[in-house]
Coordinates of C-alpha atoms in Angstrom, one line a residue:
M1 CA 23.9 -20.1 -16.3
N2 CA 23.9 -21.4 -12.7
I3 CA 20.2 -21.8 -11.5
K4 CA 21.2 -21.4 -7.8
Y5 CA 22.7 -18.0 -8.5
L6 CA 19.6 -17.0 -10.5
L7 CA 17.3 -18.2 -7.7
A8 CA 19.3 -16.4 -5.0
S9 CA 19.3 -13.2 -7.0
L10 CA 15.5 -13.5 -7.7
G11 CA 14.8 -14.0 -4.0
A12 CA 16.8 -10.9 -3.0
F13 CA 15.1 -8.9 -5.8
L14 CA 11.6 -10.0 -4.6
C15 CA 12.3 -9.3 -1.0
V16 CA 13.8 -5.9 -1.4
F17 CA 11.1 -5.0 -4.0
F18 CA 8.4 -5.7 -1.4
I19 CA 10.2 -3.7 1.3
A20 CA 10.6 -0.8 -1.2
L21 CA 6.9 -1.1 -2.1
I22 CA 6.0 -0.8 1.6
S23 CA 8.1 2.4 1.6
E24 CA 6.2 3.8 -1.3
F25 CA 2.9 3.4 0.5
D26 CA 4.1 4.5 3.9
K27 CA 5.8 7.8 3.3
G28 CA 5.9 8.6 7.0
N29 CA 8.6 5.9 7.7
I30 CA 11.8 4.8 6.0
W31 CA 11.4 1.0 5.6
L32 CA 14.4 0.2 3.4
I33 CA 17.9 0.8 4.8
P34 CA 21.2 -0.2 3.1
P35 CA 22.1 -3.0 5.6
F36 CA 19.1 -4.9 4.4
G37 CA 20.7 -5.3 1.0
A38 CA 23.7 -6.9 2.7
S39 CA 21.5 -9.1 4.8
L40 CA 19.8 -10.4 1.7
V41 CA 23.1 -11.3 0.2
L42 CA 23.7 -13.6 3.2
V43 CA 20.2 -15.1 3.5
M44 CA 19.7 -15.7 -0.2
A45 CA 23.2 -16.6 -1.4
I46 CA 24.6 -18.4 1.6
P47 CA 21.5 -19.2 3.8
K48 CA 23.3 -22.0 5.7
S49 CA 26.0 -19.6 7.0
P50 CA 25.9 -19.1 10.8
L51 CA 25.8 -15.3 10.0
A52 CA 22.6 -15.8 8.0
Q53 CA 20.6 -17.6 10.6
P54 CA 17.3 -16.0 11.6
K55 CA 18.4 -15.2 15.2
N56 CA 21.5 -13.5 13.9
V57 CA 19.6 -11.5 11.3
I58 CA 16.9 -10.4 13.7
F59 CA 18.8 -9.9 16.9
G60 CA 22.0 -8.7 15.2
H61 CA 20.1 -5.9 13.6
I62 CA 18.1 -5.0 16.7
I63 CA 21.1 -5.1 19.0
A64 CA 23.3 -3.0 16.7
A65 CA 20.6 -0.4 16.1
S66 CA 19.9 -0.2 19.8
A67 CA 23.6 0.3 20.5
G68 CA 23.7 3.2 18.0
V69 CA 20.6 4.9 19.4
L70 CA 21.8 4.5 23.0
I71 CA 25.2 6.0 22.2
F72 CA 23.6 8.8 20.2
Q73 CA 21.3 9.6 23.1
I74 CA 24.2 9.8 25.5
F75 CA 27.0 11.4 23.4
G76 CA 25.2 12.9 20.3
S77 CA 26.6 12.6 16.8
N78 CA 30.4 12.9 16.5
P79 CA 33.3 10.6 15.4
L80 CA 33.8 9.3 18.9
S81 CA 30.1 8.3 19.1
I82 CA 30.3 6.5 15.8
G83 CA 33.2 4.4 17.0
L84 CA 31.6 3.7 20.3
G85 CA 28.3 2.7 18.7
L86 CA 30.0 0.3 16.3
G87 CA 32.3 -1.1 19.0
L88 CA 29.4 -1.6 21.4
A89 CA 27.3 -3.3 18.7
I90 CA 30.1 -5.7 17.9
Y91 CA 30.7 -6.5 21.5
L92 CA 27.0 -7.2 22.2
M93 CA 26.5 -9.3 19.0
L94 CA 29.5 -11.4 20.0
A95 CA 28.3 -11.7 23.6
T96 CA 24.9 -12.8 22.5
E97 CA 26.1 -15.0 19.7
T98 CA 24.0 -13.0 17.2
T99 CA 26.7 -11.7 15.0
H100 CA 25.4 -10.4 11.6
P101 CA 27.9 -8.2 9.8
P102 CA 25.4 -6.2 7.8
A103 CA 24.0 -5.0 11.1
G104 CA 27.2 -3.2 11.8
A105 CA 25.9 -0.3 9.6
N106 CA 23.0 0.2 11.9
P107 CA 24.7 2.1 14.7
I108 CA 26.4 4.4 12.1
L109 CA 23.0 5.1 10.5
A110 CA 21.4 5.7 14.0
I111 CA 24.1 8.1 15.1
L112 CA 24.5 10.0 11.8
G113 CA 20.7 10.2 11.4
A114 CA 20.1 11.3 15.0
K115 CA 17.6 8.5 15.5
S116 CA 15.4 7.7 18.4
F117 CA 14.5 4.2 19.6
E118 CA 11.6 4.2 17.1
F119 CA 14.4 3.5 14.5
V120 CA 15.0 0.1 16.3
F121 CA 11.4 -0.9 15.7
I122 CA 10.8 0.7 12.2
P123 CA 12.6 0.0 10.0
V124 CA 15.1 -2.3 11.8
A125 CA 13.2 -4.9 13.7
V126 CA 10.2 -5.0 11.4
G127 CA 12.4 -5.1 8.3
A128 CA 14.7 -7.8 9.7
I129 CA 11.7 -10.0 10.7
F130 CA 10.3 -9.5 7.2
I131 CA 13.5 -10.6 5.6
V132 CA 13.7 -13.7 7.8
I133 CA 10.1 -14.7 7.1
F134 CA 10.4 -14.0 3.4
S135 CA 13.7 -15.9 3.2
L136 CA 12.5 -18.9 5.1
F137 CA 9.5 -19.3 2.9
Y138 CA 11.4 -18.6 -0.3
N139 CA 14.2 -20.9 0.5
R140 CA 11.8 -23.6 1.5
I141 CA 10.0 -23.2 -1.9
I142 CA 13.2 -23.5 -3.8
K143 CA 14.3 -26.4 -1.6
I144 CA 17.1 -24.8 0.4
N145 CA 16.8 -25.7 4.1
W146 CA 18.2 -23.3 6.7
K147 CA 19.7 -24.7 9.8
M148 CA 17.3 -24.7 12.7
P149 CA 17.5 -21.1 13.8
F150 CA 16.4 -21.2 17.4
S151 CA 18.2 -24.2 18.8
K152 CA 20.2 -22.2 21.4
W153 CA 17.3 -20.2 22.8

């Protein structure tokens, strides 16, 4: 058994458990969205990947969700909107050097779910920040050091 695999799996389990637990106590908001599972694969299994860096996780999610909400507000929910939302999200993540592939699901969720900008704050921003903080502490405890996340700011 590979201990690194076990520790990465345990970290993802713990983080998603805590987010799901928050959802249980706050029935008025959805705290756990599918892209967070994919984000946890990156930050726990390959934390040194450029795509798993804190600025990418946080801003990739926020930018992509904002793109989806914006497109929904202008065009409503339809196949064209979904394509435009995803395309805009990818463009903006590339332009800001905050590409985070799991965030690509956010505009789709925002458009199909007819979300307002509140969606960008809860669950997206708060959840992404929680994942980053949890992952930084967890990976530090198990002795995996992330690259310095904010060097280009």
